[in-house]
Coordinates of C-alpha atoms and ligand atoms in Angstrom, one line a residue:
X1090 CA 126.8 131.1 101.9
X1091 CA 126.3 135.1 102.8
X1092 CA 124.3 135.3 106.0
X1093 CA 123.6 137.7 108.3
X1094 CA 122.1 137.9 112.5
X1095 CA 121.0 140.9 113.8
X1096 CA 119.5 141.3 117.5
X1097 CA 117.6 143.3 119.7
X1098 CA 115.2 142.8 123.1
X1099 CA 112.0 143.6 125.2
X1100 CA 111.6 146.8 126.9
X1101 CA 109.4 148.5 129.1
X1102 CA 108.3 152.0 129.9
X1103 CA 108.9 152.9 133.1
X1104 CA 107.2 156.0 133.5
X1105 CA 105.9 158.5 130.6
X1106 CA 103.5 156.6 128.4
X1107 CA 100.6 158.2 126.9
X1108 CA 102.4 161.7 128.2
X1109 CA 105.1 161.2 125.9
X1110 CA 102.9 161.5 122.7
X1111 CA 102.0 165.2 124.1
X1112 CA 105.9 166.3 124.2
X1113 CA 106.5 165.0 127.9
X1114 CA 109.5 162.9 128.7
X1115 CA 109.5 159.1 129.2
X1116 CA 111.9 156.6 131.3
X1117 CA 111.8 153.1 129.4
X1118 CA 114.1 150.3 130.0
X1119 CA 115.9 147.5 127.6
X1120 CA 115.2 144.3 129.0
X1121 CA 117.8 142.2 127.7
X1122 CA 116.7 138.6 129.4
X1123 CA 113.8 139.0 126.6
X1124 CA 115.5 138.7 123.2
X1125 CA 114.5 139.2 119.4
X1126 CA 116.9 137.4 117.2
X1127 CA 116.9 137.4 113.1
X1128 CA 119.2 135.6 110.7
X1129 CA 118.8 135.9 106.8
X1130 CA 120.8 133.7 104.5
X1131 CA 121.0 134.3 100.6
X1132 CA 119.8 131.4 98.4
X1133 CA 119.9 132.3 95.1
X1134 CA 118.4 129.0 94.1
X1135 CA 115.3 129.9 95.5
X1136 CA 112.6 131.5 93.1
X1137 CA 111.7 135.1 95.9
X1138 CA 112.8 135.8 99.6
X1139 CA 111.0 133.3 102.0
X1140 CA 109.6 134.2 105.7
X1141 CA 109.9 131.7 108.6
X1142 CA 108.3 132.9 111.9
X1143 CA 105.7 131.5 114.5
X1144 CA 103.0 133.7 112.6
X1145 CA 103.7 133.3 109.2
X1146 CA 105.8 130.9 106.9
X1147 CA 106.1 131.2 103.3
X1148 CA 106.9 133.9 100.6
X1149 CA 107.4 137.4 101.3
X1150 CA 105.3 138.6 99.1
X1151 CA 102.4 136.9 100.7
X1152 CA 102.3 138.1 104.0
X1153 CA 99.5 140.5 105.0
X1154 CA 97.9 141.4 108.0
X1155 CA 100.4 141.7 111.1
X1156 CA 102.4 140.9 109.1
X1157 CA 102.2 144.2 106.8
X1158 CA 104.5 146.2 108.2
X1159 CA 107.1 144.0 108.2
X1160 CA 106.8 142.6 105.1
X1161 CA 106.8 146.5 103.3
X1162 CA 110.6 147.1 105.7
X1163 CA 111.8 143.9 104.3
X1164 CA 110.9 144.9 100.5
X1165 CA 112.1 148.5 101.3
X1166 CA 115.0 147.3 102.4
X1167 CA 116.2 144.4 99.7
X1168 CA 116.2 146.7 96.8
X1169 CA 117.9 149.5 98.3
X1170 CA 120.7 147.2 99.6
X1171 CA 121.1 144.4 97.0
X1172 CA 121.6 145.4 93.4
X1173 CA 120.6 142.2 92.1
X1174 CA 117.8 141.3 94.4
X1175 CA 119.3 137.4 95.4
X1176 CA 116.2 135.9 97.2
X1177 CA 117.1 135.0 100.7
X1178 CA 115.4 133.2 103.7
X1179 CA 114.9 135.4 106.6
X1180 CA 113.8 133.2 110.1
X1181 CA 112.6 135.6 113.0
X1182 CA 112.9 134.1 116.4
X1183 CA 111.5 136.1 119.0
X1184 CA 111.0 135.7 122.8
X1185 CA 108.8 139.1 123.3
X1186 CA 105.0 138.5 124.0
X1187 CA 102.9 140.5 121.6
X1188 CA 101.1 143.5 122.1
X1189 CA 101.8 143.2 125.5
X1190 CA 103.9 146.6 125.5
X1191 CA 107.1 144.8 125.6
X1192 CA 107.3 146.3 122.2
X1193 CA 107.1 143.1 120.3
X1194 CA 107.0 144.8 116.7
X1195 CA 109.4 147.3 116.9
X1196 CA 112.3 144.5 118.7
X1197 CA 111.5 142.5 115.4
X1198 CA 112.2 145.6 112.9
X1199 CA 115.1 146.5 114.9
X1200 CA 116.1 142.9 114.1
X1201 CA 115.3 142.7 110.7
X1202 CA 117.1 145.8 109.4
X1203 CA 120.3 144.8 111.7
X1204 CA 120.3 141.4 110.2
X1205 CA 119.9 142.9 106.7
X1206 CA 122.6 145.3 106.8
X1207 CA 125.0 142.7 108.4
X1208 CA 124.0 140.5 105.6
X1209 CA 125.3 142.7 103.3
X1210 CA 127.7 144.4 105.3
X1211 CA 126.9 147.5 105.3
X1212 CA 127.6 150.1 108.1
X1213 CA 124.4 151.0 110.3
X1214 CA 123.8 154.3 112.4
X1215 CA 121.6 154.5 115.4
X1216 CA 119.8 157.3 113.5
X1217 CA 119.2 155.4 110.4
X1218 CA 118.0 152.2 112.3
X1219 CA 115.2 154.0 114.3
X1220 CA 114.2 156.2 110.8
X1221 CA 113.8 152.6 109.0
X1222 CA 111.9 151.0 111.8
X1223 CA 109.5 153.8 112.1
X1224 CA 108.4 152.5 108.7
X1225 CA 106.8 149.4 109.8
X1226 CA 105.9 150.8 113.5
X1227 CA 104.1 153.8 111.3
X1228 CA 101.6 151.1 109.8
X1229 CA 101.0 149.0 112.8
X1230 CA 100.4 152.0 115.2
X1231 CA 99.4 155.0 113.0
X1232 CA 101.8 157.4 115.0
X1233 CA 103.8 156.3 117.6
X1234 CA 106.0 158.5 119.6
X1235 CA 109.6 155.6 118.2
X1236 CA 109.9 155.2 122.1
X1237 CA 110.0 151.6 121.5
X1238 CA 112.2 151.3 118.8
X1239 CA 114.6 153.5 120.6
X1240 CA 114.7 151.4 123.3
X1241 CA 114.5 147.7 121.9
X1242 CA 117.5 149.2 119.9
X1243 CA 119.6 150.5 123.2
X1244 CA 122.4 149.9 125.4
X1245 CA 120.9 151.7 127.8
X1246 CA 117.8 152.6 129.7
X1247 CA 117.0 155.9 127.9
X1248 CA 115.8 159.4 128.4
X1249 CA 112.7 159.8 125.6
X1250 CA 111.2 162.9 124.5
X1251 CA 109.8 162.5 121.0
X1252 CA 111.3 164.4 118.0
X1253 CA 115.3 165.4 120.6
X1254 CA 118.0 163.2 120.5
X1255 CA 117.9 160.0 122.7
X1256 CA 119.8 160.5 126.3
X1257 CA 120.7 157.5 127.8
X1258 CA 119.8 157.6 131.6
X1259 CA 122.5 155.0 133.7
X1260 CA 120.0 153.3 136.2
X1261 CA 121.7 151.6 139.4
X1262 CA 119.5 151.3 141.9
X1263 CA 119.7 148.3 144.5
X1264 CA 116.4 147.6 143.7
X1265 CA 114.4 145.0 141.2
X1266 CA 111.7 145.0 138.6
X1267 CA 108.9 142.6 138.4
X1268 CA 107.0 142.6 135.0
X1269 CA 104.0 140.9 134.7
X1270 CA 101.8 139.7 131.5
X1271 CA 98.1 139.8 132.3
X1272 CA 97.5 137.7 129.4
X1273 CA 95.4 140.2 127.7
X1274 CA 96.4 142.1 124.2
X1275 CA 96.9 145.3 125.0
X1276 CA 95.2 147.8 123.1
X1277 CA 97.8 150.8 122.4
X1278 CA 96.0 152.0 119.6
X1279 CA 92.8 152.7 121.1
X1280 CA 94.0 153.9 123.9
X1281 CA 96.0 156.4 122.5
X1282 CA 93.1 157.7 120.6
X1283 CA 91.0 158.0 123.5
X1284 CA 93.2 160.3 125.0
X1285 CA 93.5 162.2 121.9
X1286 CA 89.8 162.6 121.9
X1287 CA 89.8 163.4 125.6
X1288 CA 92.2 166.0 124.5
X1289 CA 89.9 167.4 123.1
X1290 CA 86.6 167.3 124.3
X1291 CA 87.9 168.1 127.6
X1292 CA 91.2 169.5 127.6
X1293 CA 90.7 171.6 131.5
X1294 CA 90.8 167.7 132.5
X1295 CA 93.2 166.4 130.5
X1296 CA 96.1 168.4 130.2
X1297 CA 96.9 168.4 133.7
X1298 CA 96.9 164.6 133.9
X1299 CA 99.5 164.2 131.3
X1300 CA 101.5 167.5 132.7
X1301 CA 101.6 165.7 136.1
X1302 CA 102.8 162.8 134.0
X1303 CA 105.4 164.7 132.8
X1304 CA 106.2 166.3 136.3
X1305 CA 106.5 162.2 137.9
X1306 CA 109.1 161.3 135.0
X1307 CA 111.1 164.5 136.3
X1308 CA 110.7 163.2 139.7
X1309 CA 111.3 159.4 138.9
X1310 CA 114.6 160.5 137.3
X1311 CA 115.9 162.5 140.7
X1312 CA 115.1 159.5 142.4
X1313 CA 117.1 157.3 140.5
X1314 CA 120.4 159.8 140.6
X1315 CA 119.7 159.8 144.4
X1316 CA 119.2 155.9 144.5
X1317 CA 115.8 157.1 146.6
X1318 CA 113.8 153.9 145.9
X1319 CA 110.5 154.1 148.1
X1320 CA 110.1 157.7 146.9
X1321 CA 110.5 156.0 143.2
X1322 CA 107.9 153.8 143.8
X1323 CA 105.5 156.3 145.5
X1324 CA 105.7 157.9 142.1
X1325 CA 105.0 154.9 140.1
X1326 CA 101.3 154.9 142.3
X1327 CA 100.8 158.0 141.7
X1328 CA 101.0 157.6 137.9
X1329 CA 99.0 154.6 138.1
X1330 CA 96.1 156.9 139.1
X1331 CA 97.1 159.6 136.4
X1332 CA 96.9 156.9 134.1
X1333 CA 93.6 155.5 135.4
X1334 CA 92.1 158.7 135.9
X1335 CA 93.0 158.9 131.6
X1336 CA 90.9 155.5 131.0
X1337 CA 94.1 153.4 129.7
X1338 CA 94.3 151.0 132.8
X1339 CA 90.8 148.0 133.5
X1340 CA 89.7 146.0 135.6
X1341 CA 92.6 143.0 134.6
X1342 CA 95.5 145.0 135.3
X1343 CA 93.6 146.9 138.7
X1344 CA 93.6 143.7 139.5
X1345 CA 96.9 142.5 139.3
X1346 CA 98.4 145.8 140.4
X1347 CA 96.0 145.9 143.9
X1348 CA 97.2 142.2 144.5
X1349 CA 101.5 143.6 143.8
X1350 CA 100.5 146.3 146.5
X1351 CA 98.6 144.2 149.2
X1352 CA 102.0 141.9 148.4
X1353 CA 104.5 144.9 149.5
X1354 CA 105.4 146.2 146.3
X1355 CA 107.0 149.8 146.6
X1356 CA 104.8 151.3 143.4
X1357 CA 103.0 149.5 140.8
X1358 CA 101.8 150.7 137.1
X1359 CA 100.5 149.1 134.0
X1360 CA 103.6 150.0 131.1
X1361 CA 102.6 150.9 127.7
X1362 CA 99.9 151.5 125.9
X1363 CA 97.4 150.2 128.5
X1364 CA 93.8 148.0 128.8
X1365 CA 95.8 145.2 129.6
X1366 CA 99.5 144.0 128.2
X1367 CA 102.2 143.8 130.9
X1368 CA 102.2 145.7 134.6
X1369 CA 105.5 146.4 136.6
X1370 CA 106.2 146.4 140.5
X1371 CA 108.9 147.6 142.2
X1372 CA 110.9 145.5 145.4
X1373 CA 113.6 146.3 147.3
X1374 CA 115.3 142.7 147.3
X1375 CA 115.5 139.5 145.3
X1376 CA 113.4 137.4 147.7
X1377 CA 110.7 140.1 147.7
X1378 CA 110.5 139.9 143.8
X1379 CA 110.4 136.4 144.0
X1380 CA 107.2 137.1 146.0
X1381 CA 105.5 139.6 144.1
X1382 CA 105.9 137.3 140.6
X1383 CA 104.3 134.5 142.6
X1384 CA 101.4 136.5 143.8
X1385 CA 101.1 137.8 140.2
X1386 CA 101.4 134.4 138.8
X1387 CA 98.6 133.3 141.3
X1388 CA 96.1 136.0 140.5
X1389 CA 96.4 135.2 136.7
X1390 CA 99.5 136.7 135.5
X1391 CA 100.3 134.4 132.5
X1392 CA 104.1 135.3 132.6
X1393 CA 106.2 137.3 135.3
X1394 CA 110.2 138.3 134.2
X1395 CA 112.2 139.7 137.0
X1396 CA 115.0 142.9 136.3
X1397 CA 117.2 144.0 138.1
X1398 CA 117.9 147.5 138.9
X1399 CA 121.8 147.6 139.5
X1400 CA 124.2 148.3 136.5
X1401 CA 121.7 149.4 133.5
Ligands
PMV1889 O1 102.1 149.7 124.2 P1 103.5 150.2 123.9 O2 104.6 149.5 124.6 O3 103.8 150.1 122.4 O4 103.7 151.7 124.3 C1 103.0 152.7 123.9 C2 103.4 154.0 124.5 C3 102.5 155.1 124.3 O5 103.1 156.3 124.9 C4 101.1 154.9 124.9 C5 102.3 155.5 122.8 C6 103.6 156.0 122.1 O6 103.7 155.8 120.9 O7 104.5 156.5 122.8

């Protein structure tokens, strides 16, 4: 039986989103404790390719809606790697929450097109993995920046700046990451569009918000070389009000970020698109990350994961 598995996980953007569409650089970790897994088996007995998944189960050819993009990767994808087009079963399995800017989609294409080449063993570059998953992340998002399917793809937490070749940026910092879901969708699309349209219609306010997002990132970096983890989270704040001040954060995520600071987090910020999805908090130790997720969880967070910072 000819089968292939192909993997990838969660990640999250530690500083840059939103800026990053306008040429800025972004920080974004892979969070590896969150996991995307796909496994396609050939069954030339069957009549065409079948889908199993938590959203959708049944032909290929008959999923629509979310599952669009996917489904046109998947076609894409079959004829240019198998000759004689064998039907196949293809199961996703995925931890990631969706649209919660754990970059839920783009984990899942990453997935899909590793398990595919495995399947028919062909070789894979990095470059040629992030080209094919921009194909489905094109029709869900209209144009995203690939920042998540560079990262749900990586090693490595990674240096982004859209169109130039990924960097990976080592992060070990004796420090620890608590994510937390709100519970609400986020909206990236939308968001992303109101800042194009405050772009402009009011470009003198504007522009300096996202080039002081840019400037942060620059900072956010230095701190991590120099292991400087209050100053780090200082930063993160002050994005959070760049960010705010851009109309991508509301009154779910304020919420859950003012209760991580009155709980002595070092800097808090939603991550991703924004107008709910996940927010991150930053602690010094274990025990105080234990904390934080159990304020979180306690003001309404439906899910909290905690990284840590050392070895990345
Ligand atoms: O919501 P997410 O995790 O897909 O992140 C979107 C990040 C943005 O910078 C807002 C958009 C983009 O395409 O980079």
């Amino acid at each position: 039986m000819q089968t292939g598995v192909g993997q990838s996980h969660a990640k999250i953007i530690l500083i840059g989103e939103h800026a990053v569409v306008y040429g800025q650089p972004a920080i974004a970790l892979p969070i590896f404790a969150v996991q995307a897994r796909v496994t396609v088996t050939l069954e030339p007995a069957l009549q065409t390719p079948q889908i199993k998944s938590t959203y959708y189960n049944g032909p290929l050819e008959q999923a629509v809606g979310q599952m669009q993009g996917i489904r046109r990767l998947i076609e894409q994808l079959w004829h240019a790697l198998d000759p004689n087009l064998t039907p196949f079963e293809l199961t996703i399995e995925s931890n990631l929450p969706p649209e919660r800017g754990m970059g839920s989609s783009a984990a899942t294409a990453v997935a899909i097109i590793r398990a595919l080449f495995a399947t028919y063993h062909q070789e894979l570059s990095q470059q040629r993995l992030l080209k094919l998953a921009a194909l489905s992340e094109n029709l869900i998002h209209g144009n995203p920046s690939g920042i998540d399917a560079a990262t749900t793809g990586a090693t490595t937490p990674l240096w982004f700046v859209k169109g130039q070749p990924l960097q990976p940026l080592p992060i070990n910092l004796k420090g620890y990451l608590v994510i937390a879901d709100s519970g609400q969708k986020g909206q990236t699309g939308a968001a992303v569009k109101s800042v194009q349209n405050q772009m402009m219609s009011n470009p003198e306010q504007t522009q300096p918000l996202i080039d002081h997002l840019g400037y942060l990132t620059q900072q956010v970096a230095r701190n991590i070389a120099q292991n400087e983890l209050t100053v780090l989270g200082a930063n993160l704040n002050r994005a959070q009000l760049d960010l705010r001040a851009l109309g991508v954060s509301n009154a779910r995520v304020d919420h859950l970020i003012d209760v991580a600071n009155q709980t002595g987090s070092l800097g808090t910020k939603l991550t991703g698109g924004g107008r709910g999805g996940c927010i991150i908090a930053l602690a010094a130790t274990q025990s105080a990350a234990d904390d934080l997720a159990q304020a979180l969880s306690a003001a309404g967070a439906i899910k909290t994961w905690i990284q840590p910072l050392h070895a990345l």
